GROMACS .gro file of C-alpha atoms in nm:
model
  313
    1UNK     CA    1   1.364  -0.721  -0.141
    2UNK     CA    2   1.036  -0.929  -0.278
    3UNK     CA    3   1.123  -1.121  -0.568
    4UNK     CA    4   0.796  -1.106  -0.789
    5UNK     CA    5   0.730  -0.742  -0.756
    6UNK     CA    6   0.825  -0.471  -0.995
    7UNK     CA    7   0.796  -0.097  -1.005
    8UNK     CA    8   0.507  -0.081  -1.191
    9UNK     CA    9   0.321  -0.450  -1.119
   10UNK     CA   10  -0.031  -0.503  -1.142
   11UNK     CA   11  -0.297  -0.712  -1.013
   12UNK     CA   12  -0.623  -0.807  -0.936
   13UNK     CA   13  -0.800  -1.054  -0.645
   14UNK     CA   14  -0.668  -1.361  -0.834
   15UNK     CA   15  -0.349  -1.257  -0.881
   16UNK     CA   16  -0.042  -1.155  -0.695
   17UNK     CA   17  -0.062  -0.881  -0.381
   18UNK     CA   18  -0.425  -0.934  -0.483
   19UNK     CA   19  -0.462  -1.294  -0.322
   20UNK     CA   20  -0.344  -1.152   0.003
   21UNK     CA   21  -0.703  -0.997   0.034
   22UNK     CA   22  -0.880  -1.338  -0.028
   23UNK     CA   23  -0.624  -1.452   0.226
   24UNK     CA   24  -0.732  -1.199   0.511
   25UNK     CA   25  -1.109  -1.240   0.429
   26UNK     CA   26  -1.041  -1.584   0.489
   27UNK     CA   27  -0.954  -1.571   0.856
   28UNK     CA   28  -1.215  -1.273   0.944
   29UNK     CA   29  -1.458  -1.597   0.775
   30UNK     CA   30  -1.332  -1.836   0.986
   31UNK     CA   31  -1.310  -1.599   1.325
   32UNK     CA   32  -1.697  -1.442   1.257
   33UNK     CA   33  -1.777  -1.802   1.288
   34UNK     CA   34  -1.643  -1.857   1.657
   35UNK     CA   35  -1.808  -1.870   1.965
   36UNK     CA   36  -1.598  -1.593   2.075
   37UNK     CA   37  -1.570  -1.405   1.758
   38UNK     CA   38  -1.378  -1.051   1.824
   39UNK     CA   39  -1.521  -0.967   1.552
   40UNK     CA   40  -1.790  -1.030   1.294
   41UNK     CA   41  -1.766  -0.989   0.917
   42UNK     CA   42  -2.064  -1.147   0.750
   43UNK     CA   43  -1.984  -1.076   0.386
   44UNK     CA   44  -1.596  -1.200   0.447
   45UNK     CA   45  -1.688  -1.571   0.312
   46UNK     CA   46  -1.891  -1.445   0.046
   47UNK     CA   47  -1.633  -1.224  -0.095
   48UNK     CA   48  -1.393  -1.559  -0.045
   49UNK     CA   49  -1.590  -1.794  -0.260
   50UNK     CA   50  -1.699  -1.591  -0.495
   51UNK     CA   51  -1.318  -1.496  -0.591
   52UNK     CA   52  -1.227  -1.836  -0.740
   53UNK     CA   53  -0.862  -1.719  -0.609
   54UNK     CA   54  -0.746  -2.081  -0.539
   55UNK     CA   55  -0.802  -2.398  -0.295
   56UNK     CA   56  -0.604  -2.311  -0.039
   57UNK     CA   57  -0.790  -1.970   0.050
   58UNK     CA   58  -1.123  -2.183   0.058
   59UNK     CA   59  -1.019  -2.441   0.261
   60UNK     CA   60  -0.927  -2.216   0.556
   61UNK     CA   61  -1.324  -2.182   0.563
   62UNK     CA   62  -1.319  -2.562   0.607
   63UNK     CA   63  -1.263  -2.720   0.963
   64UNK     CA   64  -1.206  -3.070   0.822
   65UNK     CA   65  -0.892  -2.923   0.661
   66UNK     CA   66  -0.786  -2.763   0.992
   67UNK     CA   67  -0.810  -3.095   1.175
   68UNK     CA   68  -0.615  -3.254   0.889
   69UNK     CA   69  -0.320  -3.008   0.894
   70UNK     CA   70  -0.310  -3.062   1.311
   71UNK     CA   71  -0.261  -3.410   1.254
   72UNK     CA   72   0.012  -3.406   1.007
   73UNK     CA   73   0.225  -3.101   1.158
   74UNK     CA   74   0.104  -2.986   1.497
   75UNK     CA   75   0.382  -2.644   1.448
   76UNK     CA   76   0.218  -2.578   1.124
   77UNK     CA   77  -0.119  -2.604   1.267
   78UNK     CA   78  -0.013  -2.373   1.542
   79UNK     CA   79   0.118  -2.112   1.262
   80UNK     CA   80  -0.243  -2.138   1.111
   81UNK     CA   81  -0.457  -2.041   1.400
   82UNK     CA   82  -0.194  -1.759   1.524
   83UNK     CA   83  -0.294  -1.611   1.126
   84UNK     CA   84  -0.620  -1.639   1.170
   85UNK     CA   85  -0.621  -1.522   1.523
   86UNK     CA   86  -0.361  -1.237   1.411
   87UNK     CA   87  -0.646  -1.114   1.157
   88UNK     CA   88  -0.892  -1.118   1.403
   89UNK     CA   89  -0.683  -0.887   1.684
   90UNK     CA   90  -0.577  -0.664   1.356
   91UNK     CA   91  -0.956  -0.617   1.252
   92UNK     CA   92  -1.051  -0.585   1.578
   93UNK     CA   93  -0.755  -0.317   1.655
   94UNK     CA   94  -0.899  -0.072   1.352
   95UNK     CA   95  -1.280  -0.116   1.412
   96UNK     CA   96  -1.210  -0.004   1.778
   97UNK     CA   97  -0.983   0.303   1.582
   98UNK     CA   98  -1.281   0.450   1.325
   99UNK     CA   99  -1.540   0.388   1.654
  100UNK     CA  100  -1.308   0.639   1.848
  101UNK     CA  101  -1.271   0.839   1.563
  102UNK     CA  102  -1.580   0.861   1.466
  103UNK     CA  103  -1.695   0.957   1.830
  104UNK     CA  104  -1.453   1.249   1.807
  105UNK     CA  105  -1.650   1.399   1.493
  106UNK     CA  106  -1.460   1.243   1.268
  107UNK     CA  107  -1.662   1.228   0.932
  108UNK     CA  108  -1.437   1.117   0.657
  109UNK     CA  109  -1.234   0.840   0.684
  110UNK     CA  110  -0.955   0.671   0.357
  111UNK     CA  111  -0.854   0.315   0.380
  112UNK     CA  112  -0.551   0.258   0.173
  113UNK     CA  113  -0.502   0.003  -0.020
  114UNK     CA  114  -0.888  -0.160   0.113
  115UNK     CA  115  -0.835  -0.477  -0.097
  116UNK     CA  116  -1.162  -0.708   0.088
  117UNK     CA  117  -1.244  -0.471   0.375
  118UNK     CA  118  -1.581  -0.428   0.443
  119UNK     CA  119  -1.564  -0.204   0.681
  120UNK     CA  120  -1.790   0.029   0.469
  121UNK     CA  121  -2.084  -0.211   0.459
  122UNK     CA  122  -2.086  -0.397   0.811
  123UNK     CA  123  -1.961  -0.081   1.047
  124UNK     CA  124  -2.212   0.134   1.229
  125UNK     CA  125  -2.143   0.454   1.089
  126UNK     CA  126  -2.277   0.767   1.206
  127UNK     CA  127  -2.487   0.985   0.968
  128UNK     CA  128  -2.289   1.226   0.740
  129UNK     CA  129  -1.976   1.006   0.719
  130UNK     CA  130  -1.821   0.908   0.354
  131UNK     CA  131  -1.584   0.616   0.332
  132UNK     CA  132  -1.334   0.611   0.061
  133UNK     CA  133  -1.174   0.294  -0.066
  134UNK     CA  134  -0.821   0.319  -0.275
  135UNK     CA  135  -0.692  -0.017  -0.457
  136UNK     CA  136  -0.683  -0.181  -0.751
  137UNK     CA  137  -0.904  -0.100  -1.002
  138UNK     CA  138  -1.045  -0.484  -1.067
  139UNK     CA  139  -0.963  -0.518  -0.690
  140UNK     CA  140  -1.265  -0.241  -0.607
  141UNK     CA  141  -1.491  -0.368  -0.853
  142UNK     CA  142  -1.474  -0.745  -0.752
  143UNK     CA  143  -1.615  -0.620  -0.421
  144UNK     CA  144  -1.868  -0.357  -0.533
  145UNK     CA  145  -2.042  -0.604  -0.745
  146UNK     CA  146  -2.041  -0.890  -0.564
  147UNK     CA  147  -2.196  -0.733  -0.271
  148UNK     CA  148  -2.396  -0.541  -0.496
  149UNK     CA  149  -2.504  -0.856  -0.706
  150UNK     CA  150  -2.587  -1.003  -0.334
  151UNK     CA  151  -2.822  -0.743  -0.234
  152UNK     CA  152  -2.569  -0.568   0.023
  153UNK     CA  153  -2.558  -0.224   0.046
  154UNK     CA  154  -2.294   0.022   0.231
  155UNK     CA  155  -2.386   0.168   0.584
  156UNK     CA  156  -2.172   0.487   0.474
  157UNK     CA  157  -2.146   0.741   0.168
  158UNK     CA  158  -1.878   0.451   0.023
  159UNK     CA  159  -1.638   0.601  -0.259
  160UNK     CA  160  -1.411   0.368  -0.446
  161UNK     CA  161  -1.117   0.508  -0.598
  162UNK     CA  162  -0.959   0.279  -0.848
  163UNK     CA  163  -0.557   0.366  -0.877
  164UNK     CA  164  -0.264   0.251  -0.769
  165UNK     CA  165  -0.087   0.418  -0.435
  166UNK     CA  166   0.197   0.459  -0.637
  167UNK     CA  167   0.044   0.708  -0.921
  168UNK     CA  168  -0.132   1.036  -0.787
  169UNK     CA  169  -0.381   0.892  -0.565
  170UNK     CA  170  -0.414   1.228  -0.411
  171UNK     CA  171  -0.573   1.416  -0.714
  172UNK     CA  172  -0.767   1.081  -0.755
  173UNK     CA  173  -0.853   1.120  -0.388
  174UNK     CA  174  -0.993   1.457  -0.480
  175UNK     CA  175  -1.152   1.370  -0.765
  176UNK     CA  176  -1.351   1.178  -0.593
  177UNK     CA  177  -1.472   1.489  -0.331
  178UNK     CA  178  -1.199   1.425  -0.064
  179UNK     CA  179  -1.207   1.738   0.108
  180UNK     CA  180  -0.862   1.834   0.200
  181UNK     CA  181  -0.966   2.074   0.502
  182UNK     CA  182  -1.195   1.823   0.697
  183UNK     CA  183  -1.053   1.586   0.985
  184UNK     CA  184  -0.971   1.226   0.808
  185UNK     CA  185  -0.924   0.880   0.985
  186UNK     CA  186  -0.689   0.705   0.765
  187UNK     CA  187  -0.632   0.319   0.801
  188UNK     CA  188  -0.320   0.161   0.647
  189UNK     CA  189  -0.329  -0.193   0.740
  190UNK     CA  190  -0.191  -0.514   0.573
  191UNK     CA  191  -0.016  -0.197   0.336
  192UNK     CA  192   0.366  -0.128   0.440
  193UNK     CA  193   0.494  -0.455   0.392
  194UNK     CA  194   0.392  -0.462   0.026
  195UNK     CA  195   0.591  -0.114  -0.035
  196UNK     CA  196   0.961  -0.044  -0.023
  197UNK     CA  197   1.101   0.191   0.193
  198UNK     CA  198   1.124   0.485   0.037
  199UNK     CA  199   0.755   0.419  -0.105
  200UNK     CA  200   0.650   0.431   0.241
  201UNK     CA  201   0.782   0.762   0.379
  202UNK     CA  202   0.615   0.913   0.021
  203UNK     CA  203   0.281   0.764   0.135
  204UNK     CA  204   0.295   0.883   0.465
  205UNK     CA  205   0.408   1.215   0.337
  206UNK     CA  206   0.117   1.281   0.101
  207UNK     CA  207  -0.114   1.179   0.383
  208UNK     CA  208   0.030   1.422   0.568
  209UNK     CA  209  -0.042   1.689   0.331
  210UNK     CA  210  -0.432   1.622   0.276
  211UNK     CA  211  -0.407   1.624   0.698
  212UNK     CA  212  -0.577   1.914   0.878
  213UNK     CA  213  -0.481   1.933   1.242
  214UNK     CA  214  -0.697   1.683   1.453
  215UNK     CA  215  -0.662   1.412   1.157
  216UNK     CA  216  -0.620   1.037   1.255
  217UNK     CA  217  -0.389   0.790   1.117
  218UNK     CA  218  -0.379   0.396   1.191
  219UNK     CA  219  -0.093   0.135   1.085
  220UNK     CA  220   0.026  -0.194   1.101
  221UNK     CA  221   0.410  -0.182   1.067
  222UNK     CA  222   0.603  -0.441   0.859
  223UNK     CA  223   0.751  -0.740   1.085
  224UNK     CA  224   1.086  -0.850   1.009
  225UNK     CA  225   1.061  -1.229   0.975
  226UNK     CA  226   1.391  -1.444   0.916
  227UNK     CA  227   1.455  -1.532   0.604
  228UNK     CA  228   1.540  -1.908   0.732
  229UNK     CA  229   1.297  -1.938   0.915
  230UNK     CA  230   1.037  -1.815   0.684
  231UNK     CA  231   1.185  -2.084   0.452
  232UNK     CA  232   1.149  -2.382   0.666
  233UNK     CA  233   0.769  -2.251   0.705
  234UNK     CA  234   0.716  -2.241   0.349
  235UNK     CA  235   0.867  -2.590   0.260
  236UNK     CA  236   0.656  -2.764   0.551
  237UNK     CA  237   0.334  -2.546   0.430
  238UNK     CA  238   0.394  -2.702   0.074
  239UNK     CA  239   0.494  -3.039   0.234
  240UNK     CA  240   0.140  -3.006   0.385
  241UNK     CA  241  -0.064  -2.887   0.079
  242UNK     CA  242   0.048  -3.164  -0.114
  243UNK     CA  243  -0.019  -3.431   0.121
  244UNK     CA  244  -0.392  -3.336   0.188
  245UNK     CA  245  -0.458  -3.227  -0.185
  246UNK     CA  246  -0.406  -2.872  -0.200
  247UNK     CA  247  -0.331  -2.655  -0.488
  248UNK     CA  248  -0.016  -2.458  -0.373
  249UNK     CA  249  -0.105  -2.095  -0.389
  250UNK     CA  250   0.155  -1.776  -0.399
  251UNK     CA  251   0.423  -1.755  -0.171
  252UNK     CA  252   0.282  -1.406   0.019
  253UNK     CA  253   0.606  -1.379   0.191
  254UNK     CA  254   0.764  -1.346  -0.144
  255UNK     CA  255   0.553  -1.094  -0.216
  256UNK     CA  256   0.667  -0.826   0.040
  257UNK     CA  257   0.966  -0.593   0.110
  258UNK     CA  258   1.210  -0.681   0.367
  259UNK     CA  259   1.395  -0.309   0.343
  260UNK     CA  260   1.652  -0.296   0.692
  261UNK     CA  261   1.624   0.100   0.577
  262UNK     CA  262   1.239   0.070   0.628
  263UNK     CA  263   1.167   0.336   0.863
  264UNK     CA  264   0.988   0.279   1.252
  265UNK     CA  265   0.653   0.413   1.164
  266UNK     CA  266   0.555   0.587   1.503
  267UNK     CA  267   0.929   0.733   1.502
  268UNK     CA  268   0.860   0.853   1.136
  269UNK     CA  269   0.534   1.028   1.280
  270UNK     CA  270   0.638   1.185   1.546
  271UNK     CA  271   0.908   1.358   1.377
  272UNK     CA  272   0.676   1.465   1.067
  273UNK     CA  273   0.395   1.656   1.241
  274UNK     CA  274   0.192   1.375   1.434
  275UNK     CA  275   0.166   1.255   1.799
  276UNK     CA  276   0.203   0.915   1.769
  277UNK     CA  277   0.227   0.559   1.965
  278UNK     CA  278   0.253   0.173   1.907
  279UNK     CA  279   0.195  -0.099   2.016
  280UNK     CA  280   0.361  -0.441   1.970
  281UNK     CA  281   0.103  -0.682   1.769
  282UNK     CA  282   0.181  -0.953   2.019
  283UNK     CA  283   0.079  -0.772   2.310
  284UNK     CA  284  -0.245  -0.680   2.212
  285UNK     CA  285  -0.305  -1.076   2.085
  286UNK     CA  286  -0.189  -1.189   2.485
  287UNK     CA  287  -0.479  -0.932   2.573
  288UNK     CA  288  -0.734  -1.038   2.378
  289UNK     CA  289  -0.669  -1.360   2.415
  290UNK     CA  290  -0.574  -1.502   2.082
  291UNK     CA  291  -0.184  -1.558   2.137
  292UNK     CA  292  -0.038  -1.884   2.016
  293UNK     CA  293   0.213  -1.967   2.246
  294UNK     CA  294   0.369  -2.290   2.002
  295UNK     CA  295   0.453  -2.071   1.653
  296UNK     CA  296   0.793  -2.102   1.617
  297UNK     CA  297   0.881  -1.721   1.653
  298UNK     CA  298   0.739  -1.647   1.992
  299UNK     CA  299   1.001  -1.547   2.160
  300UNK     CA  300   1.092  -1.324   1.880
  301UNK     CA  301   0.996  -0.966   1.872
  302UNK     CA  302   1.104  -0.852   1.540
  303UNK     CA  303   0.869  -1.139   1.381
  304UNK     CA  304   0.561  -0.916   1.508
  305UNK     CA  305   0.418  -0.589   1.345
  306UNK     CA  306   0.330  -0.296   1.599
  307UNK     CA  307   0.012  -0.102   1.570
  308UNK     CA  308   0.040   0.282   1.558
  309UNK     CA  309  -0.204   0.502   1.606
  310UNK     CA  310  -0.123   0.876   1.583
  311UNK     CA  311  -0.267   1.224   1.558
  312UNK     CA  312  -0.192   1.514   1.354
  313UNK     CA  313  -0.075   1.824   1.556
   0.00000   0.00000   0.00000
């Protein structure tokens, strides 16, 4: 169980859970900037250094800093570009989801728990479709204005919903003209791990209820990583930081919910109304060329999320 969470914790991007999103911006950043970019986010380093959510986040943007880390611990190094080429797959995983959706009919779509995701504002959207956006209150409006404030507007009807997925999100949801009977691509990515396991089924549950036959759901499972191992990582990351001047930021790992009565997501689907597969993070990385073969956990299946996709019946 995560040691700094409580039932009824708060945040917003500078704080707790919240950092994770500055985190993940980070390494869409640093990926939109490669030759090869899977993907490209150009408001993902904006939203970073505007945040003021520590040094560490920033630095990721810096390739000085990268060459630094490679030359003090060449494991650690390795663990840094298999991140950022993990959030690059991930993003490039969903955007490929809402295009297929979308080309189906699909005209609303709900990303839980959007934290940084600017899908809203750099997807090509077809006319008619309204995004909806459910976080943290200060989370949502940290990104509305600073794109705002930065002239960028949303290429979709974009609809943030400020409230916690643990309060009624659905009448929230609603409030905010979800309509209940219309197909809905939901996307629950860099979620689960944050939520216990009985938090999980309930989410999954609700979104099963606001579900209309032909409804699409998306979802990165929640690896099991060792707890040793994860420790060594996080003593050598600290090692690091505070040999090349780095302010030591949260502990994400910390942060999460290692439940063993977590449920298998695509199991949990198929047995609740939904025709559903996954498939294993690490795969997909090997095929889109981004896997690190020298992280530590390579060889170890359990250390990698799965990506489901499934359909309502």
């Amino acid at each position: 169980m995560s040691t700094l969470r409580s039932h009824d914790d708060t945040w917003d991007i500078r704080t707790s859970v919240g950092t994770t999103a500055v985190m993940v911006a980070a390494a869409r950043a640093v990926e939109t900037e490669q030759p090869d970019a899977l993907i490209r986010d150009p408001y993902a380093k904006l939203l970073v250094t505007n945040a003021n959510a520590g040094v560490l986040w920033e630095a990721m943007l810096d390739p000085a800093v990268a060459a630094k880390v490679e030359s003090l611990d060449a494991e650690a190094a390795a663990m840094i570009r298999h991140m950022r080429g993990y959030q690059a797959v991930r993003t490039h995983f969903f955007d490929t989801f809402f295009a297929e959706a979308t080309a189906a009919g699909i005209r609303q779509v709900v990303i839980l728990a959007s934290g940084l995701d600017s899908r809203a504002f750099r997807l090509d959207w077809p006319a008619g479709t309204t995004v909806y956006e459910i976080d943290q209150p200060q989370v949502l409006e940290y990104k509305s204005s600073t794109l705002t404030d930065n002239g960028v507007r949303p290429s979709a009807d974009r609809r943030p919903v400020g409230i916690d997925l643990r309060q009624d999100w659905p009448a929230a949801l609603r409030d905010a003209g979800f309509d209940a009977t219309a197909r809905t691509a939901w996307l629950a990515e860099g979620l689960l791990m944050y939520l216990p396991a009985e938090a999980q089924d309930k989410l999954f549950a609700q979104v099963g209820e606001l579900s209309p036959p032909g409804s699409r759901i998306a979802a990165e499972t929640a690896a099991s990583h060792a707890d040793e191992r994860r420790e060594q990582m996080r003593a050598r990351f600290k090692k690091i930081a505070e040999q090349i001047g780095l302010e030591e930021s949260i502990d994400v790992g910390e942060l999460m919910y290692r439940d063993e009565h977590r449920a298998e997501v695509a199991e949990w689907l198929n047995s609740h109304g939904w025709r559903a597969t996954g498939q294993s993070s690490a795969d997909v990385m090997q095929g889109l060329g981004r896997w690190v073969a020298e992280v530590p956990m390579a060889d170890d299946k359990d250390a990698f999320s799965e990506f489901v996709t499934a359909e309502r019946l």
